Coordinates of C-alpha atoms in Angstrom, one line a residue:
M1 CA 66.0 102.4 -44.4
I2 CA 67.6 102.1 -47.5
E3 CA 66.9 104.9 -49.5
N4 CA 69.5 104.2 -53.2
P5 CA 66.6 103.5 -55.6
Q6 CA 68.9 100.6 -56.4
F7 CA 68.0 98.6 -53.6
D8 CA 64.4 99.7 -54.3
I9 CA 64.0 94.9 -55.0
V10 CA 64.9 94.7 -51.8
I11 CA 62.6 97.4 -50.1
Q12 CA 59.9 95.4 -52.0
E13 CA 60.9 92.6 -51.2
Q14 CA 61.5 92.5 -47.1
Q15 CA 57.8 94.0 -47.5
R16 CA 56.7 91.1 -48.6
L17 CA 58.8 88.9 -46.3
S18 CA 57.3 91.0 -43.1
E19 CA 53.3 91.2 -44.9
L20 CA 53.6 87.1 -45.3
L21 CA 55.1 86.0 -42.1
S22 CA 52.7 88.2 -40.6
S23 CA 49.9 86.3 -42.8
I24 CA 51.6 83.0 -41.5
E25 CA 51.4 84.0 -37.8
E26 CA 47.9 85.1 -37.9
T27 CA 47.3 81.9 -40.2
A28 CA 48.6 80.2 -37.4
R29 CA 46.9 81.4 -34.6
Q30 CA 43.4 81.3 -36.2
N31 CA 43.8 77.9 -36.9
K32 CA 44.9 76.9 -33.4
A33 CA 41.7 78.7 -32.1
K34 CA 39.6 76.8 -34.2
I35 CA 41.1 73.0 -33.3
A36 CA 40.5 74.9 -30.0
N37 CA 37.0 75.5 -30.3
H38 CA 36.4 71.7 -32.0
D39 CA 37.8 70.0 -29.1
A40 CA 35.7 71.9 -26.4
Y41 CA 32.7 71.2 -28.0
T42 CA 33.7 67.4 -28.5
A43 CA 34.7 67.5 -24.8
E44 CA 30.7 69.0 -24.3
L45 CA 29.0 66.6 -26.2
E46 CA 31.1 63.8 -24.5
K47 CA 30.2 64.5 -21.5
A48 CA 26.9 65.3 -22.4
R49 CA 26.4 62.0 -23.5
L50 CA 28.1 60.4 -20.4
E51 CA 26.0 62.5 -18.1
S52 CA 23.1 61.4 -20.4
V53 CA 19.9 59.0 -18.6
S54 CA 18.0 58.4 -22.2
W55 CA 19.3 55.7 -24.4
R56 CA 17.5 58.3 -27.4
E57 CA 19.4 61.3 -26.4
K58 CA 22.6 59.0 -25.6
N59 CA 22.3 58.0 -29.6
S60 CA 21.5 61.4 -31.0
L61 CA 24.9 62.4 -28.8
T62 CA 26.8 60.2 -30.6
F63 CA 26.0 60.5 -33.6
K64 CA 26.9 64.1 -33.2
L65 CA 30.0 63.2 -32.5
V66 CA 30.3 61.2 -35.0
E67 CA 29.3 64.2 -37.4
N68 CA 31.8 66.2 -35.7
D69 CA 35.0 64.3 -35.9
K70 CA 34.7 64.8 -40.0
F71 CA 35.1 67.7 -39.8
D72 CA 37.6 67.9 -37.0
P73 CA 40.2 70.8 -38.6
A74 CA 43.1 69.3 -37.0
K75 CA 42.6 66.8 -40.1
Y76 CA 43.4 69.6 -42.7
L77 CA 44.7 72.6 -41.0
T78 CA 48.3 71.6 -41.8
S79 CA 51.2 74.1 -39.7
F80 CA 54.0 75.2 -41.6
Q81 CA 57.0 74.1 -40.9
M82 CA 59.0 76.5 -43.0
V83 CA 58.9 79.8 -41.3
D84 CA 62.2 80.2 -40.9
S85 CA 62.7 80.0 -45.0
P86 CA 59.2 79.7 -45.8
Y87 CA 60.4 80.6 -49.7
F88 CA 63.4 80.7 -52.3
G89 CA 62.0 81.5 -55.4
V90 CA 59.4 84.7 -57.2
V91 CA 58.5 84.1 -60.5
G92 CA 56.5 86.6 -62.5
I93 CA 54.1 86.1 -65.4
N94 CA 52.0 87.4 -67.4
D95 CA 49.1 86.6 -68.7
T96 CA 47.0 87.0 -72.0
D97 CA 44.0 85.6 -70.2
K98 CA 43.5 88.6 -68.2
R99 CA 41.6 87.5 -65.6
I100 CA 45.0 86.8 -64.9
G101 CA 47.3 89.3 -66.3
A102 CA 50.2 90.1 -64.8
K103 CA 51.1 88.0 -62.1
E104 CA 53.7 86.7 -58.6
Y105 CA 54.2 83.6 -57.0
L106 CA 56.1 82.6 -54.4
I107 CA 58.2 78.9 -54.7
G108 CA 58.7 77.2 -51.4
K109 CA 59.3 74.1 -50.0
Q110 CA 56.4 74.4 -48.3
G111 CA 52.8 75.2 -50.1
F112 CA 50.8 78.0 -47.7
V113 CA 47.8 78.9 -47.8
S114 CA 46.6 81.6 -45.5
H115 CA 43.6 82.3 -43.5
D116 CA 41.8 84.1 -45.6
N117 CA 42.1 81.4 -48.4
R118 CA 44.7 82.9 -50.1
A119 CA 47.6 80.2 -51.7
L120 CA 50.5 82.8 -51.5
I121 CA 53.6 79.7 -51.4
V122 CA 53.1 77.6 -53.9
D123 CA 55.1 74.0 -53.2
W124 CA 57.6 73.4 -55.6
R125 CA 56.3 70.1 -56.2
K126 CA 53.7 71.4 -57.7
A127 CA 54.7 71.2 -61.2
P128 CA 52.1 73.0 -63.4
I129 CA 53.1 76.6 -60.9
S130 CA 56.4 76.0 -60.1
R131 CA 57.5 75.7 -63.9
F132 CA 57.5 78.9 -64.4
F133 CA 60.1 79.0 -62.2
Y134 CA 62.5 76.3 -63.6
D135 CA 62.0 76.3 -67.3
Y136 CA 62.1 79.7 -67.9
E137 CA 64.3 82.8 -68.7
V138 CA 62.4 86.0 -67.9
G139 CA 61.4 87.2 -71.3
E140 CA 60.0 83.9 -72.6
E141 CA 57.5 82.5 -74.3
Y142 CA 55.2 80.0 -72.3
L143 CA 52.2 77.5 -73.0
E144 CA 51.2 75.8 -70.0
T145 CA 47.6 73.7 -69.7
I146 CA 47.5 74.1 -65.7
Q147 CA 44.2 72.3 -64.1
G148 CA 42.7 71.7 -67.7
K149 CA 43.2 74.7 -68.7
D150 CA 45.5 76.4 -72.0
R151 CA 47.6 79.1 -70.4
E152 CA 50.4 81.6 -72.1
G153 CA 51.9 84.7 -72.0
M154 CA 55.6 86.0 -70.6
I155 CA 57.6 85.4 -67.7
T156 CA 58.1 89.0 -66.3
R157 CA 61.1 87.6 -63.2
R158 CA 62.6 85.4 -62.0
D159 CA 64.6 85.9 -58.8
T160 CA 65.8 83.6 -56.9
V161 CA 66.1 84.7 -52.7
D162 CA 67.6 83.7 -49.5
I163 CA 66.1 84.0 -46.1
L164 CA 67.5 82.7 -42.9
K165 CA 66.1 82.7 -39.6
R166 CA 63.0 84.9 -40.8
S167 CA 65.3 87.6 -42.5
L168 CA 66.3 88.1 -46.5
R169 CA 70.1 88.0 -46.8
R170 CA 70.7 88.3 -50.3
I171 CA 68.5 88.3 -54.0
E172 CA 69.3 87.2 -57.7
S173 CA 67.8 88.5 -60.1
G174 CA 69.1 89.2 -63.5
A175 CA 72.8 89.6 -63.5
D176 CA 72.5 91.2 -60.4
V177 CA 73.0 90.0 -56.7
Y178 CA 72.0 91.9 -53.9
E179 CA 73.7 90.7 -50.6
Q180 CA 73.5 91.7 -46.9
A181 CA 77.0 93.1 -45.7
G182 CA 76.6 93.6 -42.8
D183 CA 74.0 96.3 -41.5
K184 CA 73.8 97.7 -45.0
W185 CA 73.2 95.7 -48.2
V186 CA 75.5 95.9 -51.3
K187 CA 75.2 95.4 -55.4
N188 CA 77.4 92.8 -56.9
E189 CA 77.4 90.8 -60.4
K190 CA 76.0 87.5 -60.2
Q191 CA 78.9 84.9 -60.4
Y192 CA 78.3 81.4 -60.1
H193 CA 77.2 80.2 -57.0
S194 CA 77.6 76.4 -56.4
T195 CA 76.7 73.6 -53.8
T196 CA 80.2 74.2 -52.6
D197 CA 79.2 78.0 -51.5
T198 CA 75.9 76.9 -49.4
K199 CA 77.8 74.3 -47.5
V200 CA 81.0 76.8 -46.9
A201 CA 78.5 79.6 -45.7
N202 CA 76.5 76.9 -43.4
Q203 CA 79.8 75.1 -42.4
D204 CA 78.1 72.0 -43.1
H205 CA 79.7 70.0 -45.8
R206 CA 77.1 67.4 -46.2
M207 CA 74.8 66.9 -48.7
V208 CA 72.4 70.1 -48.9
D209 CA 69.1 70.9 -50.0
I210 CA 69.9 72.7 -53.6
V211 CA 65.9 72.7 -54.8
S212 CA 66.5 76.0 -56.1
L213 CA 69.1 75.4 -58.0
I214 CA 67.9 72.5 -59.8
S215 CA 68.5 73.1 -63.9
P216 CA 65.6 72.6 -66.1
E217 CA 67.1 69.2 -67.5
Q218 CA 66.7 67.4 -64.0
F219 CA 63.1 69.1 -63.4
Q220 CA 62.1 67.7 -66.5
M221 CA 63.4 64.2 -64.7
I222 CA 61.8 65.1 -60.7
T223 CA 58.1 65.7 -62.5
S224 CA 58.1 63.5 -64.9
E225 CA 54.2 62.1 -64.3
A226 CA 55.3 58.2 -65.0
T227 CA 55.0 56.3 -61.4
D228 CA 55.3 52.7 -62.8
G229 CA 58.0 50.7 -63.8
C230 CA 61.7 51.5 -63.1
T231 CA 63.2 55.0 -64.4
L232 CA 67.1 54.6 -65.4
I233 CA 69.4 57.8 -65.0
T234 CA 72.4 57.9 -66.7
G235 CA 74.6 60.7 -66.8
G236 CA 78.3 61.9 -64.9
A237 CA 80.4 62.7 -62.2
G238 CA 78.4 66.2 -60.6
S239 CA 75.6 65.9 -63.6
G240 CA 72.5 65.3 -60.3
K241 CA 71.9 61.6 -60.4
T242 CA 71.3 61.4 -57.1
V243 CA 69.7 64.8 -56.7
V244 CA 67.1 64.0 -59.5
S245 CA 66.8 60.6 -58.0
L246 CA 65.8 61.6 -53.8
H247 CA 64.1 64.9 -55.4
R248 CA 61.8 62.2 -57.7
L249 CA 60.5 60.3 -54.7
S250 CA 59.8 63.4 -52.6
C251 CA 57.7 64.6 -55.6
L252 CA 56.3 61.0 -55.7
Q253 CA 55.3 61.4 -52.3
F254 CA 53.4 64.9 -52.3
N255 CA 51.4 63.8 -55.3
Y256 CA 50.2 60.3 -54.8
P257 CA 50.9 60.5 -50.5
E258 CA 48.7 57.3 -50.1
R259 CA 50.3 55.4 -52.5
F260 CA 54.5 56.3 -51.6
T261 CA 53.9 56.7 -47.9
P262 CA 57.6 56.7 -46.3
D263 CA 57.1 53.4 -45.2
R264 CA 56.3 52.1 -48.1
C265 CA 59.3 53.8 -50.1
M266 CA 63.2 53.3 -49.8
V267 CA 67.0 54.8 -50.7
L268 CA 69.4 52.4 -51.5
M269 CA 73.4 53.9 -51.6
F270 CA 76.9 52.6 -52.8
N271 CA 78.2 52.2 -48.6
K272 CA 77.6 53.8 -45.3
V273 CA 79.8 57.1 -45.8
L274 CA 77.2 57.5 -49.2
R275 CA 74.5 56.9 -47.1
N276 CA 75.5 58.8 -44.0
Y277 CA 76.0 61.5 -46.4
V278 CA 72.6 61.7 -48.1
R279 CA 70.4 60.3 -44.4
Q280 CA 71.1 64.8 -43.9
T281 CA 69.2 65.8 -46.8
S282 CA 66.4 62.4 -46.6
S283 CA 64.7 63.5 -43.2
E284 CA 63.6 66.9 -44.3
L285 CA 62.4 66.2 -48.6
L286 CA 61.8 62.5 -47.8
G287 CA 59.8 62.6 -43.8
N288 CA 61.1 59.1 -42.3
T289 CA 61.7 57.1 -45.6
R290 CA 64.8 54.3 -44.5
V291 CA 67.9 55.4 -46.3
D292 CA 69.8 52.3 -46.4
T293 CA 72.9 50.1 -48.3
F294 CA 72.1 46.9 -49.7
S295 CA 73.8 44.7 -46.8
A296 CA 71.5 46.4 -44.2
W297 CA 68.3 45.8 -46.2
A298 CA 69.3 42.6 -47.1
L299 CA 69.9 41.9 -43.4
S300 CA 66.8 43.1 -42.7
A301 CA 65.1 41.8 -45.5
I302 CA 65.8 38.3 -44.9
T303 CA 64.9 38.4 -41.3
A304 CA 61.2 39.6 -42.3
L305 CA 61.7 37.0 -44.9
T306 CA 62.5 33.8 -42.2
G307 CA 62.6 35.4 -38.8
K308 CA 66.5 34.4 -38.6
V309 CA 68.6 37.2 -36.9
I310 CA 71.6 36.8 -39.3
K311 CA 75.2 38.2 -38.3
P312 CA 77.3 38.1 -41.5
V313 CA 80.5 37.1 -41.0
A314 CA 83.9 39.4 -42.8
G315 CA 85.9 38.4 -45.3
D316 CA 85.0 35.5 -48.5
D317 CA 87.7 34.7 -50.7
L318 CA 84.4 33.4 -53.2
T319 CA 82.9 37.1 -53.3
A320 CA 83.1 36.9 -57.2
R321 CA 82.1 33.5 -57.3
K322 CA 78.6 34.2 -55.2
K323 CA 78.1 37.7 -56.7
S324 CA 78.6 35.6 -60.9
S325 CA 75.4 36.6 -63.0
M326 CA 75.3 33.0 -63.3
L327 CA 73.5 32.5 -60.1
S328 CA 70.0 33.7 -61.3
G329 CA 68.7 31.0 -63.0
L330 CA 70.6 28.1 -61.5
L331 CA 68.3 29.7 -58.4
S332 CA 64.7 29.8 -60.5
R333 CA 66.8 25.7 -61.0
Y334 CA 67.2 25.2 -57.5
V335 CA 63.9 26.1 -55.4
Q336 CA 61.9 23.7 -58.1
E337 CA 63.9 20.7 -58.3
V338 CA 65.0 20.8 -54.3
R339 CA 62.9 21.5 -51.2
E340 CA 64.3 22.7 -47.5
P341 CA 62.7 24.6 -44.8
D342 CA 65.3 26.1 -43.1
P343 CA 66.9 28.9 -45.2
I344 CA 70.5 28.5 -44.5
Q345 CA 70.6 25.0 -44.6
D346 CA 68.9 25.5 -48.1
L347 CA 72.0 28.3 -48.6
W348 CA 74.7 25.7 -48.5
R349 CA 72.4 23.0 -50.0
F350 CA 72.0 25.4 -53.5
Y351 CA 75.4 25.9 -53.6
G352 CA 76.2 21.9 -53.1
Q353 CA 74.3 21.2 -56.1
T354 CA 76.9 20.0 -58.8
Y355 CA 75.8 22.2 -61.8
V356 CA 76.1 25.4 -59.5
L357 CA 79.8 24.1 -58.8
D358 CA 80.7 24.0 -62.2
A359 CA 79.2 26.6 -63.1
M360 CA 81.6 28.6 -60.1
F361 CA 84.6 26.6 -60.4
G362 CA 84.6 24.7 -64.4
E363 CA 86.9 22.4 -64.1
G364 CA 89.0 24.3 -61.3
K365 CA 91.1 22.0 -58.1
E366 CA 88.9 23.9 -55.4
K367 CA 85.9 22.6 -56.1
E368 CA 86.1 19.5 -54.0
T369 CA 87.4 21.5 -51.3
V370 CA 84.9 23.9 -51.4
L371 CA 81.9 21.1 -51.5
A372 CA 83.5 19.0 -48.7
D373 CA 83.2 22.0 -46.3
L374 CA 79.6 23.0 -47.8
R375 CA 78.7 19.4 -46.6
R376 CA 80.6 19.9 -43.4
R377 CA 78.6 23.3 -42.9
Y378 CA 74.6 21.3 -43.7
S379 CA 76.0 18.6 -41.2
A380 CA 76.5 21.1 -38.4
R381 CA 73.4 23.0 -39.2
S382 CA 76.0 26.4 -39.8
Q383 CA 75.0 29.8 -39.3
A384 CA 78.5 31.3 -40.7
V385 CA 77.0 33.6 -43.4
S386 CA 79.5 36.3 -45.0
F387 CA 78.6 39.5 -46.2
A388 CA 79.3 38.1 -50.5
D389 CA 76.2 35.0 -49.7
L390 CA 72.9 38.3 -48.7
S391 CA 72.1 38.9 -52.1
V392 CA 71.6 34.7 -53.0
L393 CA 70.2 34.1 -49.7
L394 CA 67.9 37.2 -50.1
R395 CA 66.9 35.5 -53.8
L396 CA 66.5 32.5 -52.5
C397 CA 63.8 33.3 -49.9
Q398 CA 62.3 35.1 -52.4
L399 CA 62.1 33.3 -54.5
R400 CA 60.3 30.4 -52.4
E401 CA 57.8 33.1 -51.0
K402 CA 57.2 34.5 -54.4
E403 CA 53.4 34.5 -54.4
G404 CA 53.1 33.3 -50.8
P405 CA 51.9 34.8 -47.8
V406 CA 55.0 36.2 -46.3
R407 CA 55.2 38.3 -49.5
D408 CA 51.1 39.1 -49.0
A409 CA 52.3 40.1 -45.5
L410 CA 55.2 42.6 -46.4
G411 CA 53.1 44.5 -48.7
W412 CA 56.7 45.3 -50.2
Y413 CA 57.3 48.5 -51.0
A414 CA 56.2 51.5 -53.4
H415 CA 59.1 53.1 -54.8
I416 CA 62.4 52.3 -53.8
I417 CA 65.7 54.7 -55.3
I418 CA 69.0 52.7 -56.4
D419 CA 71.7 54.5 -56.7
E420 CA 75.7 53.4 -57.9
G421 CA 73.7 50.2 -59.8
Q422 CA 76.6 50.3 -62.0
D423 CA 78.4 48.4 -58.6
L424 CA 75.9 46.0 -57.8
S425 CA 75.8 42.6 -59.0
L426 CA 72.9 41.3 -61.1
L427 CA 71.2 39.3 -58.4
E428 CA 71.4 42.2 -55.5
L429 CA 69.8 44.0 -58.7
E430 CA 67.2 41.3 -59.1
A431 CA 66.5 40.8 -55.3
I432 CA 66.1 44.7 -55.1
L433 CA 63.7 44.8 -58.1
A434 CA 61.6 42.1 -56.6
A435 CA 60.5 43.8 -53.6
T436 CA 58.8 46.0 -54.6
D437 CA 55.3 45.7 -55.5
K438 CA 53.6 45.0 -58.8
Q439 CA 53.5 48.6 -60.0
N440 CA 57.6 47.6 -59.7
S441 CA 58.3 51.3 -59.4
I442 CA 62.3 52.2 -59.2
T443 CA 64.5 54.7 -59.8
L444 CA 67.8 53.8 -60.8
S445 CA 70.8 55.7 -61.2
A446 CA 74.0 54.5 -63.0
D447 CA 77.5 55.4 -64.4
S448 CA 79.6 52.6 -66.4
K449 CA 82.7 55.2 -65.7
Q450 CA 82.3 54.7 -61.9
K451 CA 81.9 51.7 -61.5
I452 CA 84.8 50.4 -59.4
L453 CA 84.4 46.7 -57.7
S454 CA 86.3 44.3 -58.5
W455 CA 84.2 41.1 -57.9
V456 CA 81.2 42.8 -59.6
D457 CA 80.8 41.7 -63.8
A458 CA 80.6 44.6 -65.5
A459 CA 77.8 42.7 -68.0
D460 CA 75.4 42.2 -65.2
F461 CA 74.0 45.9 -65.1
D462 CA 73.5 45.2 -69.1
I463 CA 71.6 41.9 -68.6
F464 CA 69.6 43.9 -65.7
H465 CA 68.6 46.7 -68.0
K466 CA 67.6 44.6 -71.0
N467 CA 65.7 42.5 -68.4
L468 CA 64.0 45.9 -67.2
K469 CA 61.9 45.6 -70.6
E470 CA 59.8 43.5 -69.1
V471 CA 58.6 45.3 -66.0
G472 CA 58.8 48.7 -68.8
V473 CA 62.3 51.2 -68.3
S474 CA 62.3 54.8 -69.1
N475 CA 65.5 56.2 -70.1
E476 CA 66.5 59.9 -69.3
S477 CA 70.0 60.9 -69.3
L478 CA 71.7 64.2 -67.7
S479 CA 74.5 65.2 -69.8
V480 CA 75.9 68.6 -67.8
S481 CA 78.5 68.4 -64.6
Y482 CA 77.3 71.1 -62.7
R483 CA 79.9 70.2 -59.4
C484 CA 83.5 70.2 -61.4
P485 CA 85.0 73.2 -62.6
R486 CA 86.2 73.1 -66.3
E487 CA 89.6 72.7 -65.9
I488 CA 89.1 69.4 -63.6
M489 CA 86.1 68.3 -65.6
A490 CA 88.8 68.1 -69.0
L491 CA 91.1 66.1 -67.0
A492 CA 87.9 63.9 -65.9
S493 CA 86.9 63.7 -69.8
R494 CA 90.4 62.4 -70.5
I495 CA 90.3 59.6 -68.2
S496 CA 87.2 58.4 -68.7
N497 CA 87.4 59.4 -72.6
R498 CA 84.0 60.3 -72.1
Q499 CA 84.5 63.0 -74.9
S500 CA 81.3 64.7 -75.2
E501 CA 80.9 65.3 -71.3
Q502 CA 79.7 69.3 -71.3
V503 CA 80.5 71.1 -68.2
G504 CA 79.2 73.6 -65.9
R505 CA 80.0 77.1 -66.5
H506 CA 82.6 78.5 -64.2
S507 CA 86.3 78.0 -63.4
G508 CA 88.8 76.6 -60.9
V509 CA 91.6 75.6 -59.9
L510 CA 93.8 72.0 -61.1
E511 CA 97.7 72.4 -60.2
Y512 CA 100.6 69.5 -59.8
H513 CA 103.0 69.1 -57.5
R514 CA 105.9 66.7 -58.2
A515 CA 108.5 66.2 -55.5
A516 CA 111.7 64.9 -56.0
D517 CA 111.3 61.7 -53.5
E518 CA 108.1 60.6 -50.5
E519 CA 109.7 62.2 -47.5
S520 CA 109.9 65.6 -50.4
A521 CA 106.1 64.8 -51.2
I522 CA 104.7 64.9 -47.2
I523 CA 106.5 68.0 -46.6
L524 CA 104.9 69.7 -49.8
L525 CA 101.4 67.9 -48.9
R526 CA 101.8 69.4 -45.7
R527 CA 102.1 72.4 -46.6
L528 CA 99.8 72.6 -49.5
V529 CA 97.0 71.3 -45.9
E530 CA 97.8 74.0 -44.1
K531 CA 97.4 76.4 -46.9
L532 CA 93.9 75.8 -48.3
V533 CA 92.7 75.5 -44.1
A534 CA 94.4 78.9 -43.8
E535 CA 92.8 80.5 -46.5
D536 CA 89.1 78.7 -45.9
P537 CA 89.0 77.3 -42.7
N538 CA 85.1 76.6 -43.7
S539 CA 85.6 74.8 -46.6
L540 CA 86.9 70.9 -46.7
T541 CA 89.4 69.1 -47.7
A542 CA 90.0 65.5 -48.7
V543 CA 93.5 64.4 -49.3
I544 CA 92.8 61.5 -51.4
C545 CA 95.3 58.0 -51.1
K546 CA 94.4 54.7 -52.8
K547 CA 95.8 52.1 -50.4
K548 CA 94.7 51.7 -46.9
T549 CA 98.6 51.9 -45.4
D550 CA 98.9 55.2 -47.1
E551 CA 95.6 56.4 -44.9
S552 CA 97.7 55.5 -42.3
M553 CA 100.7 56.8 -43.2
L554 CA 99.2 60.3 -43.7
H555 CA 97.4 60.8 -41.0
N556 CA 100.9 59.9 -38.5
A557 CA 102.7 62.5 -41.4
L558 CA 99.8 65.4 -41.0
K559 CA 99.1 65.1 -37.4
G560 CA 99.4 68.6 -35.6
V561 CA 98.1 70.5 -38.1
Y562 CA 95.5 72.5 -37.9
G563 CA 91.3 71.0 -38.8
L564 CA 92.9 68.0 -39.4
H565 CA 89.6 65.4 -38.4
Q566 CA 90.9 62.1 -36.6
P567 CA 90.6 58.8 -38.5
G568 CA 88.4 57.1 -38.6
A569 CA 84.6 57.9 -40.0
L570 CA 84.2 59.8 -42.4
T571 CA 83.1 63.1 -41.9
F572 CA 81.4 66.6 -43.4
E573 CA 82.9 69.1 -40.9
P574 CA 85.3 71.9 -42.2
G575 CA 89.0 71.4 -42.6
A576 CA 90.4 68.6 -43.6
L577 CA 90.5 64.6 -43.6
I578 CA 92.2 61.6 -45.5
T579 CA 90.9 58.8 -46.4
I580 CA 90.9 56.1 -49.8
A581 CA 89.5 56.5 -52.8
H582 CA 87.1 53.4 -52.8
Q583 CA 85.0 55.7 -50.0
V584 CA 84.4 58.4 -52.0
K585 CA 82.3 58.0 -54.4
G586 CA 78.9 60.1 -55.2
V587 CA 80.2 62.6 -52.0
E588 CA 82.2 66.1 -53.1
F589 CA 84.9 68.0 -51.2
A590 CA 85.2 72.3 -52.2
N591 CA 89.4 70.9 -52.3
V592 CA 91.0 67.1 -53.6
I593 CA 94.1 67.1 -52.8
L594 CA 95.1 63.3 -54.8
Y595 CA 98.2 61.3 -53.2
D596 CA 101.0 59.8 -55.4
P597 CA 98.3 58.9 -58.3
N598 CA 101.5 56.4 -59.5
S599 CA 101.1 54.2 -62.3
K600 CA 101.6 50.5 -60.3
D601 CA 98.9 51.8 -57.8
F602 CA 96.7 52.9 -60.9
R603 CA 96.7 50.4 -63.1
N604 CA 95.5 50.9 -67.1
S605 CA 92.7 49.1 -66.6
E606 CA 89.0 50.2 -67.0
L607 CA 88.9 49.6 -63.5
D608 CA 91.7 51.5 -61.9
L609 CA 90.6 54.7 -64.9
N610 CA 87.5 55.1 -63.2
L611 CA 88.5 54.9 -59.7
L612 CA 90.9 57.4 -60.6
Y613 CA 87.7 58.9 -62.4
V614 CA 85.7 59.1 -59.3
C615 CA 89.1 60.4 -57.1
V616 CA 89.1 64.3 -59.6
T617 CA 85.5 64.4 -59.8
R618 CA 85.5 65.4 -56.1
A619 CA 86.8 68.3 -56.7
S620 CA 84.1 71.2 -56.5
K621 CA 86.9 74.0 -56.5
R622 CA 90.8 73.0 -56.8
L623 CA 92.4 69.7 -57.4
D624 CA 96.0 69.7 -56.8
I625 CA 97.9 66.2 -57.6
V626 CA 100.7 65.6 -55.1
Y627 CA 103.3 62.8 -56.5
W628 CA 106.9 62.0 -56.2
R629 CA 106.8 58.2 -58.8
D630 CA 105.4 58.4 -62.6
L631 CA 101.9 59.4 -62.8
A632 CA 99.0 57.0 -63.8
A633 CA 98.3 57.1 -67.6
G634 CA 95.0 58.7 -67.6
L635 CA 97.1 61.9 -66.3
V636 CA 100.4 62.0 -67.5
A637 CA 100.1 64.2 -70.2
E638 CA 98.2 66.8 -68.8
C639 CA 101.5 67.7 -66.6
Q640 CA 104.2 67.7 -70.3

């Protein structure tokens, strides 16, 4: 029992939680009984109808069964799933309407109405009420329209609580933090609390549910009432573009469940690493909504359109040319002029058109060699489609079936999220948009400073953005980076030349470690990894290098280090991992060690500076730069 008056807030919240859990249990018991009674009555009616010999009585019993089914409690009594952590926020108001007056709302991931019809928890996606929690601070006056009525008053309380396994663990109230430490409670001064802290506490560094940490700026975008057309979200690293996109879709599915069903929505991520990173959160946030890469989805879409199962071959010397924005208009011309029933044959014939070859190669000598290869493929009915061919093949299939029965049968998607749009080609972006229904509802996030793929033309995204005006586009911008500390974002801003980028309020560590040679650098790196893992075994440290050869070499050099992940798949367990720069976009780590980012590997080009920006902005606590050669241009000034 807590007797200190300064912990009265803890006692009150524990009492509230206890009463709430009792109500949840009682409601579940009564709902179960209602369903059981209904099922028993249904069984009685069915038995009576089966045994009846009178057709009049049978008809009467059938009518009763139909009527009884209309009031089946199983259809409207939804079970409360969030019992272990029923709510995360408490917001108090003092409304000028005396019929409302002083009132407190509990904000959770799922709404809860008790057996006696009291709304005890408000779903965070119910914006008219949850806005009190997300948009206001204590002492601020509000003026909101709720259920058609103007409401005004003052916010009297805004607390964040952590409940784990039905037990209160933490309360943030104003400048104070109340935390359970063993068998007692302690009161501390409130400090910055990041998603990294949650990951360390849970010993799981995949994307976490951060619904309690959403900022007012992010909440406005998430709860936007716009459902048609494109919402374009831009912003720097760590500003929450992916978070906003995922939570926005969750809101659409909650508020318009008949339209945005999980099977008619999709999330497309940049690569497999980012896809796996997001899947952990989306299972709770979005149910069974598909989360995939463009290539994986394109393969399934081609199969749906053509009935053919494609197994792409790796490697294509013509990738950049096949990603060219010029092919977009040429595909439209081709489908008007040529009829070819077989999809793969259609692809080879398209590439072989004189105007297509001229667009891809100009006067280059490769043209005749490529044409000869295409004729051979067409003659042999080759199925050797590469990954670079997928967007061309998919667009070709879509244009062939633009108004056809296949498109009508598929129904397409009510909403698609496109992440890291700046690294998709024009054809890929057009293929995604063409897969939506007539409302063209998509959420597209992008950041030009994080474009890292050399074979995608930087102008493609601008062309697509301009074309979006035909379907309607809303431009939103996130201006504050919440992931990285001030010191690291200052470096990132200099690399990207994005001086206007705002950063969060927390501090971190940025250190340079210069070695005399490669051997010394590896020794230094090993000591640093061992130190970071030892200091916090539940954190995740990433060693990022530029080349695959360096990745392999570093795994051998750090062999035996406690907590070192096995080479291969990028996982998010605590410890340390080694990976290459192109794999880390979109993910975050507590600590990042950038290994030898020299001027030869990271040249003073736009793409390499973007890649460097991506690398340094993965760190949410500290960034260490271990090097032995001349540093890349964006890093030099910091250590001179």
